[in-house]
PDB file of C-alpha atoms in Angstrom:
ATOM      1  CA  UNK A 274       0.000   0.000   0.000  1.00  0.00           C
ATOM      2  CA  UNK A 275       1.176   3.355  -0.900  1.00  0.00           C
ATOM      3  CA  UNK A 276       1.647   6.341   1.276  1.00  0.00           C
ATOM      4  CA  UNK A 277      -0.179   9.551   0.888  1.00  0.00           C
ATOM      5  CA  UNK A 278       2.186  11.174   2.163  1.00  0.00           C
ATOM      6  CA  UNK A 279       4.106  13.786   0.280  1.00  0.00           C
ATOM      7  CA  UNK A 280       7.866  13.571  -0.700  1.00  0.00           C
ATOM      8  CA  UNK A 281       9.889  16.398   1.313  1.00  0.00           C
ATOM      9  CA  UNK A 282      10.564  19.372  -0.932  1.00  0.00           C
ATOM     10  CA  UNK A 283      14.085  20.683  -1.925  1.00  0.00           C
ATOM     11  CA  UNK A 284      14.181  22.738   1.384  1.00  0.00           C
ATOM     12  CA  UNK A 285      12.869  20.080   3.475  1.00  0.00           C
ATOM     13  CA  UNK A 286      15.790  17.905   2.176  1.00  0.00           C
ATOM     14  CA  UNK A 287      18.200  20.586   3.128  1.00  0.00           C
ATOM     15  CA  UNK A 288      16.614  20.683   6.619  1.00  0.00           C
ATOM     16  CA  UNK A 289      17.586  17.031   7.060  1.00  0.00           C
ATOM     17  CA  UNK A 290      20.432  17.120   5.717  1.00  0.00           C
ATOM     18  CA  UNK A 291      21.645  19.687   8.284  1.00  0.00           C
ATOM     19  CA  UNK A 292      20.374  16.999  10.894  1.00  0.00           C
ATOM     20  CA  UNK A 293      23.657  15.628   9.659  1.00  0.00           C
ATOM     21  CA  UNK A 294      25.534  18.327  12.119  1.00  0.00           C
ATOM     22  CA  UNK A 295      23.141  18.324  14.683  1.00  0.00           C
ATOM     23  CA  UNK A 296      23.026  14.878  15.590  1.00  0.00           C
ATOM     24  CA  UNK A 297      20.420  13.678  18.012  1.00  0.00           C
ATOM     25  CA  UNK A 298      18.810  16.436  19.696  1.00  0.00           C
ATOM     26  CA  UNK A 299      18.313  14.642  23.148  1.00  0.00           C
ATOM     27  CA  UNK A 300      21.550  12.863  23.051  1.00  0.00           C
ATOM     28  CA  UNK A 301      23.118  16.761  22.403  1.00  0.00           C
ATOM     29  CA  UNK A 302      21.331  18.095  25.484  1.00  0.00           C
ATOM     30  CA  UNK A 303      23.228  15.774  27.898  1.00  0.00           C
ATOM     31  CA  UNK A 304      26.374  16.535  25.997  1.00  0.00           C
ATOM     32  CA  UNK A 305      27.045  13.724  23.546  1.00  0.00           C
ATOM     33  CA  UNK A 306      27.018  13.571  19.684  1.00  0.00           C
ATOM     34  CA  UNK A 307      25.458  11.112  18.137  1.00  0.00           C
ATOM     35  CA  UNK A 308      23.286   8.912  15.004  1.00  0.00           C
ATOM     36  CA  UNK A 309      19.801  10.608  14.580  1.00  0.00           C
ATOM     37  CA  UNK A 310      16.817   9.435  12.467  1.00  0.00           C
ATOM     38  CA  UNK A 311      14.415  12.635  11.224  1.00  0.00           C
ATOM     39  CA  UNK A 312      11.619  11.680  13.927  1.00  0.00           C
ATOM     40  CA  UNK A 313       8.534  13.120  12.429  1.00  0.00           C
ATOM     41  CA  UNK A 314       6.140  15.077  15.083  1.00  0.00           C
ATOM     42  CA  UNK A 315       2.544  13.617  15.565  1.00  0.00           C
ATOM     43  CA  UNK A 316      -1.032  15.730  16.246  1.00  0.00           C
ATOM     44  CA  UNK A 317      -3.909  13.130  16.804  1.00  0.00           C
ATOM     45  CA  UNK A 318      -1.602  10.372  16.184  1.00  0.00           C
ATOM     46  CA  UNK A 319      -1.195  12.108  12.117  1.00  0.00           C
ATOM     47  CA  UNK A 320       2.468  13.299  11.747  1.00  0.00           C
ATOM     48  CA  UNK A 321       2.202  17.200  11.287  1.00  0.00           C
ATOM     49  CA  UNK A 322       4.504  17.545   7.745  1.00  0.00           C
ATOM     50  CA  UNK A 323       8.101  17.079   7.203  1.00  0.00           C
ATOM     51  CA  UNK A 324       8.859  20.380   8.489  1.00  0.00           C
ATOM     52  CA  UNK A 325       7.902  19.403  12.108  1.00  0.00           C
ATOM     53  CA  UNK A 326      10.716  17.030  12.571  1.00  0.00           C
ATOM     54  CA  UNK A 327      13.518  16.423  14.682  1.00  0.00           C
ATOM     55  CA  UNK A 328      16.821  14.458  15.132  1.00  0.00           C
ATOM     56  CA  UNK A 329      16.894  11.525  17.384  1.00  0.00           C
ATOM     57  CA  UNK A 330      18.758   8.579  17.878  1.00  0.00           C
ATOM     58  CA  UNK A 331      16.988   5.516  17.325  1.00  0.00           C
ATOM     59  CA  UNK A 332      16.802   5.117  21.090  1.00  0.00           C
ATOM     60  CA  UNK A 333      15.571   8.370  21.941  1.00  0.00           C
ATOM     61  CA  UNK A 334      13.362   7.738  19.152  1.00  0.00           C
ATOM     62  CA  UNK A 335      11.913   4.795  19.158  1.00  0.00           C
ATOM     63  CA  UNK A 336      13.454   2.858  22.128  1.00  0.00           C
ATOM     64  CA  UNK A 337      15.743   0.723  20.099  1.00  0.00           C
ATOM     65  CA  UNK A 338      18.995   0.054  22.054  1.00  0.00           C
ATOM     66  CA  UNK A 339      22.448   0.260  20.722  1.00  0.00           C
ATOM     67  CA  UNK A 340      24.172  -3.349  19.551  1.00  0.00           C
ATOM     68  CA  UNK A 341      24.754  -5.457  22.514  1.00  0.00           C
ATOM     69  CA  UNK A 342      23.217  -3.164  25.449  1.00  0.00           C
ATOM     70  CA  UNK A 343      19.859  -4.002  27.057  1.00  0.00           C
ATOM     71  CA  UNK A 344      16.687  -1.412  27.550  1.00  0.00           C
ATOM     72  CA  UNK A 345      18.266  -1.078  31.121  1.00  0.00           C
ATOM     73  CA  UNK A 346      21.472  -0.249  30.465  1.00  0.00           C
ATOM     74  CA  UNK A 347      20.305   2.239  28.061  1.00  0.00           C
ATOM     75  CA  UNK A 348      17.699   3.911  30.392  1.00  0.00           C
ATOM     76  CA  UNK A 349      20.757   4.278  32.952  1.00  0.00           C
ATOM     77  CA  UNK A 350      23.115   5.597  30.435  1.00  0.00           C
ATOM     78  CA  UNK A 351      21.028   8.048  27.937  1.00  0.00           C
ATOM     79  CA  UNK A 352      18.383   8.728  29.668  1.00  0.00           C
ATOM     80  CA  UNK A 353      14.501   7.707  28.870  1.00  0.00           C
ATOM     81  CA  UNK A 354      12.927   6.856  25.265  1.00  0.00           C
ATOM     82  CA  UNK A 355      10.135   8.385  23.894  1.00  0.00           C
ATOM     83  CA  UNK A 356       8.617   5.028  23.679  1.00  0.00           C
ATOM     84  CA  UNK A 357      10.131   3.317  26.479  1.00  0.00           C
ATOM     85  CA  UNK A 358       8.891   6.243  29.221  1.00  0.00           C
ATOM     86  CA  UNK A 359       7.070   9.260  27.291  1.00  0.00           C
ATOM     87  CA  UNK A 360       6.206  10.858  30.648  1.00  0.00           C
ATOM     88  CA  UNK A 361      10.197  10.854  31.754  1.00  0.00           C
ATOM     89  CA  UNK A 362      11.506  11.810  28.061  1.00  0.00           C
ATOM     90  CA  UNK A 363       9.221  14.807  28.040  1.00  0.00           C
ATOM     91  CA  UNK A 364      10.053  15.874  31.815  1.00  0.00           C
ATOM     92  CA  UNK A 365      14.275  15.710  29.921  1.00  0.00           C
ATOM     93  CA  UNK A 366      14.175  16.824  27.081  1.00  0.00           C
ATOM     94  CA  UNK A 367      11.018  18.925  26.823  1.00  0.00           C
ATOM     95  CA  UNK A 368       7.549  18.747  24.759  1.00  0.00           C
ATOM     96  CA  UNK A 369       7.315  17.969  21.007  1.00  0.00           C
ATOM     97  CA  UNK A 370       7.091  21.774  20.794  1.00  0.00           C
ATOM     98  CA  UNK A 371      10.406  22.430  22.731  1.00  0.00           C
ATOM     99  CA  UNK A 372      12.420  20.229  20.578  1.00  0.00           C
ATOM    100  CA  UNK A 373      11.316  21.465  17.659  1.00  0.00           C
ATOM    101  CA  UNK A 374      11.871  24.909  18.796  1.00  0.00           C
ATOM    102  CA  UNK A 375      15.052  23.956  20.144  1.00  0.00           C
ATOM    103  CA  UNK A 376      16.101  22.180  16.344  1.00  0.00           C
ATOM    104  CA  UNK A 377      14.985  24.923  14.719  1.00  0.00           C
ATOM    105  CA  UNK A 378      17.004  27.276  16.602  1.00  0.00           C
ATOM    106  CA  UNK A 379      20.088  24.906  15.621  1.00  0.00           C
ATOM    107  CA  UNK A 380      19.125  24.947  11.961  1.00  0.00           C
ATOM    108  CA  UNK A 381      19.507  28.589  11.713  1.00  0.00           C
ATOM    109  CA  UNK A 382      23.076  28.381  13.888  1.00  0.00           C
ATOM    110  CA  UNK A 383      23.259  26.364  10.369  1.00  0.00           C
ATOM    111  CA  UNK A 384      21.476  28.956   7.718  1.00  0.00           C
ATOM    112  CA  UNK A 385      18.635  26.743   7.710  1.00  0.00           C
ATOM    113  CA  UNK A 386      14.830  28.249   8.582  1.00  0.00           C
ATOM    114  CA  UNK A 387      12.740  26.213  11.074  1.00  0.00           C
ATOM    115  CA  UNK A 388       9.802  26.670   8.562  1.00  0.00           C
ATOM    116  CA  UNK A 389      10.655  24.565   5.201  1.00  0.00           C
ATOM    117  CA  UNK A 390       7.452  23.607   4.422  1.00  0.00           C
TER     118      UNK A 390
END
């Protein structure tokens, strides 16, 4: 089955691929650089556009550990997942609104606008 979804546009492609120096957004507040996936924001469960996303790790992202290290051992050394403790990863890191705000604010450090939609 096909997605309805639209392609990202020329700027939207240029917004993630300045995710490239960015890194993971959660992994950058506690001082580390690391992998990110473009984690697309959600309204009612719908993702908002490519133009609300941000950069996270795939265990900030989507509570997939590292090679080798168990959920625990994650938890204790990065901190909570979005799906592994939502309420703790927003308390962290801050609301879906915060981190965009907060990757937007790094993508113009870059030259890139937060709105590239």
């Amino acid at each position: 089955m096909m997605s309805k979804a639209k392609g990202p546009t020329k700027a939207e492609k240029k917004r993630f691929d300045a995710f490239r120096d960015i890194g993971c957004v959660c992994c950058r507040q506690d001082g580390r650089k690391s992998e990110y996936v473009a984690n697309h924001l959600l309204d009612g469960g719908r993702r908002i556009g490519h133009g609300a996303t941000i950069p996270e790790c795939p265990w900030h992202a989507d509570g997939i550990p590292p090679d080798g290290m168990s959920v625990k051992a994650c938890i204790i050394a990065f901190g909570p997942s979005r799906k592994t403790d939502k309420a703790g990863f927003h308390a962290r890191y801050g609301t879906d609104s915060e981190l965009l705000a907060y990757t937007n604010t790094l993508l113009a450090q870059c030259g890139i606008t937060g709105d590239q939609g």
